[in-house]
Amino acid sequence: MRHVRTPVRLVLAGGGPDEPEIRERIGKLGVGDRVELAGRVPDERLLELYLGALGVYYGPYDEDYGYVTLEGFAARRPVVTLTDAGGPLEFVTDGVTGLVVPPEPRAIAEAFDRLYVDRALAKRLGTAGHAVLRERVPGWSEVVARLTE
């Protein structure tokens, strides 16, 4: 966040054993006014966070699938992910459904600055991501039909 030039804020939902270390790092970097650790949140709050977001950052290393990507697309939000993310790259196409950047803080910051400045781009990418979700990920009725064939 210290490389972001626009007034973008980061909200991290979820929890885990690294939370104390993350809080400490946020303090040391002086970005506490721009980063919120929401902890574990109920589904209703998670939906609010997605719908209120400019975009969704999901930067795992070589993830198998990347459900967060699909949640972002369900909310019609563009996904920013990394060139080495693995599974999310099956859905996130740079400049089409999101932004794919090198795993470097400045590159991630530039991606969110770009979305902040170009809201039409953010909307276009999010809409395209939603279309990919609908086209490529089966709904429950389709899953049940396949299982009962």
PDB file of C-alpha atoms in Angstrom:
ATOM      1  CA  MET A   1       0.000   0.000   0.000  1.00  0.00           C
ATOM      2  CA  ARG A   2       2.883   2.355   0.453  1.00  0.00           C
ATOM      3  CA  HIS A   3       3.388   2.352  -3.340  1.00  0.00           C
ATOM      4  CA  VAL A   4      -0.252   3.157  -4.149  1.00  0.00           C
ATOM      5  CA  ARG A   5      -0.655   6.757  -5.308  1.00  0.00           C
ATOM      6  CA  THR A   6      -4.456   6.964  -5.291  1.00  0.00           C
ATOM      7  CA  PRO A   7      -6.655   6.853  -2.163  1.00  0.00           C
ATOM      8  CA  VAL A   8      -7.278   3.117  -2.527  1.00  0.00           C
ATOM      9  CA  ARG A   9      -7.843   1.224   0.724  1.00  0.00           C
ATOM     10  CA  LEU A  10      -7.160  -2.449   1.321  1.00  0.00           C
ATOM     11  CA  VAL A  11      -9.539  -4.610   3.341  1.00  0.00           C
ATOM     12  CA  LEU A  12      -8.241  -8.063   4.232  1.00  0.00           C
ATOM     13  CA  ALA A  13     -10.983 -10.512   5.166  1.00  0.00           C
ATOM     14  CA  GLY A  14     -10.143 -13.778   6.872  1.00  0.00           C
ATOM     15  CA  GLY A  15      -7.848 -14.755   9.642  1.00  0.00           C
ATOM     16  CA  GLY A  16      -5.041 -17.051  10.478  1.00  0.00           C
ATOM     17  CA  PRO A  17      -1.866 -17.562  12.439  1.00  0.00           C
ATOM     18  CA  ASP A  18      -0.026 -14.788  10.565  1.00  0.00           C
ATOM     19  CA  GLU A  19      -2.426 -12.052  11.678  1.00  0.00           C
ATOM     20  CA  PRO A  20      -0.229 -10.666  14.509  1.00  0.00           C
ATOM     21  CA  GLU A  21       2.756 -10.460  12.156  1.00  0.00           C
ATOM     22  CA  ILE A  22       0.632  -8.758   9.495  1.00  0.00           C
ATOM     23  CA  ARG A  23      -0.632  -6.192  12.032  1.00  0.00           C
ATOM     24  CA  GLU A  24       2.933  -5.478  13.090  1.00  0.00           C
ATOM     25  CA  ARG A  25       4.064  -5.048   9.488  1.00  0.00           C
ATOM     26  CA  ILE A  26       1.178  -2.671   8.749  1.00  0.00           C
ATOM     27  CA  GLY A  27       2.273  -0.560  11.716  1.00  0.00           C
ATOM     28  CA  LYS A  28       5.937  -0.550  10.713  1.00  0.00           C
ATOM     29  CA  LEU A  29       5.081   0.474   7.148  1.00  0.00           C
ATOM     30  CA  GLY A  30       2.806   3.255   8.389  1.00  0.00           C
ATOM     31  CA  VAL A  31      -0.152   2.200   6.253  1.00  0.00           C
ATOM     32  CA  GLY A  32      -2.648   1.527   9.036  1.00  0.00           C
ATOM     33  CA  ASP A  33      -4.918   4.313   7.795  1.00  0.00           C
ATOM     34  CA  ARG A  34      -5.255   2.522   4.430  1.00  0.00           C
ATOM     35  CA  VAL A  35      -5.335  -1.133   5.487  1.00  0.00           C
ATOM     36  CA  GLU A  36      -8.111  -2.788   7.468  1.00  0.00           C
ATOM     37  CA  LEU A  37      -7.834  -6.289   8.864  1.00  0.00           C
ATOM     38  CA  ALA A  38     -11.481  -7.321   8.993  1.00  0.00           C
ATOM     39  CA  GLY A  39     -10.770 -10.802  10.361  1.00  0.00           C
ATOM     40  CA  ARG A  40     -13.238 -13.571   9.746  1.00  0.00           C
ATOM     41  CA  VAL A  41     -16.492 -12.087   8.526  1.00  0.00           C
ATOM     42  CA  PRO A  42     -19.967 -13.579   8.074  1.00  0.00           C
ATOM     43  CA  ASP A  43     -21.103 -14.256   4.511  1.00  0.00           C
ATOM     44  CA  GLU A  44     -23.333 -11.167   4.474  1.00  0.00           C
ATOM     45  CA  ARG A  45     -20.400  -8.909   5.354  1.00  0.00           C
ATOM     46  CA  LEU A  46     -18.163 -10.657   2.826  1.00  0.00           C
ATOM     47  CA  LEU A  47     -20.734  -9.961   0.119  1.00  0.00           C
ATOM     48  CA  GLU A  48     -20.850  -6.294   1.184  1.00  0.00           C
ATOM     49  CA  LEU A  49     -17.065  -6.108   0.953  1.00  0.00           C
ATOM     50  CA  TYR A  50     -17.020  -7.589  -2.540  1.00  0.00           C
ATOM     51  CA  LEU A  51     -19.823  -5.342  -3.777  1.00  0.00           C
ATOM     52  CA  GLY A  52     -18.174  -2.254  -2.296  1.00  0.00           C
ATOM     53  CA  ALA A  53     -14.751  -3.042  -3.719  1.00  0.00           C
ATOM     54  CA  LEU A  54     -13.063  -1.401  -6.667  1.00  0.00           C
ATOM     55  CA  GLY A  55     -11.398  -4.719  -7.434  1.00  0.00           C
ATOM     56  CA  VAL A  56     -10.300  -7.932  -5.780  1.00  0.00           C
ATOM     57  CA  TYR A  57      -6.671  -8.784  -5.135  1.00  0.00           C
ATOM     58  CA  TYR A  58      -5.816 -12.453  -5.047  1.00  0.00           C
ATOM     59  CA  GLY A  59      -2.117 -13.168  -5.182  1.00  0.00           C
ATOM     60  CA  PRO A  60      -1.371 -16.730  -4.186  1.00  0.00           C
ATOM     61  CA  TYR A  61       1.686 -18.589  -5.356  1.00  0.00           C
ATOM     62  CA  ASP A  62       0.754 -21.479  -7.658  1.00  0.00           C
ATOM     63  CA  GLU A  63      -2.776 -21.938  -6.279  1.00  0.00           C
ATOM     64  CA  ASP A  64      -4.719 -24.922  -7.604  1.00  0.00           C
ATOM     65  CA  TYR A  65      -8.045 -23.190  -8.209  1.00  0.00           C
ATOM     66  CA  GLY A  66      -8.584 -19.836  -6.552  1.00  0.00           C
ATOM     67  CA  TYR A  67     -12.164 -19.560  -5.335  1.00  0.00           C
ATOM     68  CA  VAL A  68     -11.618 -15.904  -4.368  1.00  0.00           C
ATOM     69  CA  THR A  69     -11.280 -15.156  -8.080  1.00  0.00           C
ATOM     70  CA  LEU A  70     -14.724 -16.584  -8.759  1.00  0.00           C
ATOM     71  CA  GLU A  71     -16.241 -14.716  -5.814  1.00  0.00           C
ATOM     72  CA  GLY A  72     -14.833 -11.489  -7.218  1.00  0.00           C
ATOM     73  CA  PHE A  73     -16.273 -12.262 -10.640  1.00  0.00           C
ATOM     74  CA  ALA A  74     -19.652 -13.117  -9.079  1.00  0.00           C
ATOM     75  CA  ALA A  75     -19.669  -9.576  -7.653  1.00  0.00           C
ATOM     76  CA  ARG A  76     -18.685  -8.197 -11.102  1.00  0.00           C
ATOM     77  CA  ARG A  77     -15.344  -6.998  -9.811  1.00  0.00           C
ATOM     78  CA  PRO A  78     -12.061  -7.216 -11.702  1.00  0.00           C
ATOM     79  CA  VAL A  79      -9.415  -9.436 -10.169  1.00  0.00           C
ATOM     80  CA  VAL A  80      -5.789  -8.417  -9.830  1.00  0.00           C
ATOM     81  CA  THR A  81      -3.579 -11.475  -9.638  1.00  0.00           C
ATOM     82  CA  LEU A  82       0.032 -12.428 -10.189  1.00  0.00           C
ATOM     83  CA  THR A  83       1.912 -13.992 -13.070  1.00  0.00           C
ATOM     84  CA  ASP A  84       2.804 -16.947 -10.830  1.00  0.00           C
ATOM     85  CA  ALA A  85      -0.662 -17.393  -9.274  1.00  0.00           C
ATOM     86  CA  GLY A  86      -1.431 -20.717 -10.911  1.00  0.00           C
ATOM     87  CA  GLY A  87      -5.136 -21.625 -11.004  1.00  0.00           C
ATOM     88  CA  PRO A  88      -6.530 -18.073 -11.003  1.00  0.00           C
ATOM     89  CA  LEU A  89      -4.816 -17.564 -14.359  1.00  0.00           C
ATOM     90  CA  GLU A  90      -7.323 -20.028 -15.841  1.00  0.00           C
ATOM     91  CA  PHE A  91      -9.940 -17.298 -15.344  1.00  0.00           C
ATOM     92  CA  VAL A  92      -8.096 -13.979 -15.132  1.00  0.00           C
ATOM     93  CA  THR A  93      -6.904 -12.740 -18.505  1.00  0.00           C
ATOM     94  CA  ASP A  94      -4.849  -9.561 -18.373  1.00  0.00           C
ATOM     95  CA  GLY A  95      -6.815  -6.611 -19.702  1.00  0.00           C
ATOM     96  CA  VAL A  96      -9.906  -8.757 -20.282  1.00  0.00           C
ATOM     97  CA  THR A  97     -11.229  -9.969 -16.905  1.00  0.00           C
ATOM     98  CA  GLY A  98      -8.652  -8.402 -14.632  1.00  0.00           C
ATOM     99  CA  LEU A  99      -5.020  -7.419 -14.403  1.00  0.00           C
ATOM    100  CA  VAL A 100      -2.146  -9.896 -14.215  1.00  0.00           C
ATOM    101  CA  VAL A 101       1.057  -8.405 -12.845  1.00  0.00           C
ATOM    102  CA  PRO A 102       4.471  -9.567 -11.664  1.00  0.00           C
ATOM    103  CA  PRO A 103       4.657 -10.518  -7.972  1.00  0.00           C
ATOM    104  CA  GLU A 104       6.124  -7.156  -6.987  1.00  0.00           C
ATOM    105  CA  PRO A 105       4.557  -4.543  -4.667  1.00  0.00           C
ATOM    106  CA  ARG A 106       4.968  -1.681  -7.154  1.00  0.00           C
ATOM    107  CA  ALA A 107       3.275  -3.645  -9.939  1.00  0.00           C
ATOM    108  CA  ILE A 108       0.338  -4.521  -7.680  1.00  0.00           C
ATOM    109  CA  ALA A 109       0.032  -0.884  -6.594  1.00  0.00           C
ATOM    110  CA  GLU A 110       0.104   0.306 -10.211  1.00  0.00           C
ATOM    111  CA  ALA A 111      -2.698  -2.119 -11.074  1.00  0.00           C
ATOM    112  CA  PHE A 112      -4.976  -0.685  -8.389  1.00  0.00           C
ATOM    113  CA  ASP A 113      -4.027   2.879  -9.281  1.00  0.00           C
ATOM    114  CA  ARG A 114      -5.017   2.061 -12.858  1.00  0.00           C
ATOM    115  CA  LEU A 115      -8.408   0.715 -11.766  1.00  0.00           C
ATOM    116  CA  TYR A 116      -8.979   3.733  -9.522  1.00  0.00           C
ATOM    117  CA  VAL A 117      -8.199   6.219 -12.277  1.00  0.00           C
ATOM    118  CA  ASP A 118     -10.064   4.326 -15.006  1.00  0.00           C
ATOM    119  CA  ARG A 119     -13.367   3.271 -13.463  1.00  0.00           C
ATOM    120  CA  ALA A 120     -14.738   2.384 -16.905  1.00  0.00           C
ATOM    121  CA  LEU A 121     -11.923  -0.150 -17.257  1.00  0.00           C
ATOM    122  CA  ALA A 122     -12.689  -1.573 -13.813  1.00  0.00           C
ATOM    123  CA  LYS A 123     -16.351  -1.957 -14.733  1.00  0.00           C
ATOM    124  CA  ARG A 124     -15.559  -3.510 -18.118  1.00  0.00           C
ATOM    125  CA  LEU A 125     -13.143  -6.041 -16.603  1.00  0.00           C
ATOM    126  CA  GLY A 126     -15.596  -6.942 -13.838  1.00  0.00           C
ATOM    127  CA  THR A 127     -18.428  -7.440 -16.306  1.00  0.00           C
ATOM    128  CA  ALA A 128     -16.220  -9.646 -18.485  1.00  0.00           C
ATOM    129  CA  GLY A 129     -15.174 -11.657 -15.435  1.00  0.00           C
ATOM    130  CA  HIS A 130     -18.811 -12.227 -14.529  1.00  0.00           C
ATOM    131  CA  ALA A 131     -19.469 -13.481 -18.066  1.00  0.00           C
ATOM    132  CA  VAL A 132     -16.531 -15.900 -17.795  1.00  0.00           C
ATOM    133  CA  LEU A 133     -17.904 -17.177 -14.500  1.00  0.00           C
ATOM    134  CA  ARG A 134     -21.326 -17.821 -16.022  1.00  0.00           C
ATOM    135  CA  GLU A 135     -19.869 -19.481 -19.137  1.00  0.00           C
ATOM    136  CA  ARG A 136     -17.212 -21.682 -17.565  1.00  0.00           C
ATOM    137  CA  VAL A 137     -18.309 -22.537 -14.039  1.00  0.00           C
ATOM    138  CA  PRO A 138     -21.353 -24.792 -13.753  1.00  0.00           C
ATOM    139  CA  GLY A 139     -24.203 -23.872 -11.419  1.00  0.00           C
ATOM    140  CA  TRP A 140     -25.582 -26.283  -8.819  1.00  0.00           C
ATOM    141  CA  SER A 141     -28.407 -27.486 -11.067  1.00  0.00           C
ATOM    142  CA  GLU A 142     -25.879 -28.421 -13.753  1.00  0.00           C
ATOM    143  CA  VAL A 143     -23.632 -30.147 -11.217  1.00  0.00           C
ATOM    144  CA  VAL A 144     -26.566 -32.164  -9.853  1.00  0.00           C
ATOM    145  CA  ALA A 145     -27.662 -33.088 -13.390  1.00  0.00           C
ATOM    146  CA  ARG A 146     -24.164 -34.332 -14.220  1.00  0.00           C
ATOM    147  CA  LEU A 147     -23.961 -36.343 -11.017  1.00  0.00           C
ATOM    148  CA  THR A 148     -27.325 -37.999 -11.561  1.00  0.00           C
ATOM    149  CA  GLU A 149     -26.802 -38.971 -15.213  1.00  0.00           C
TER     150      GLU A 149
END
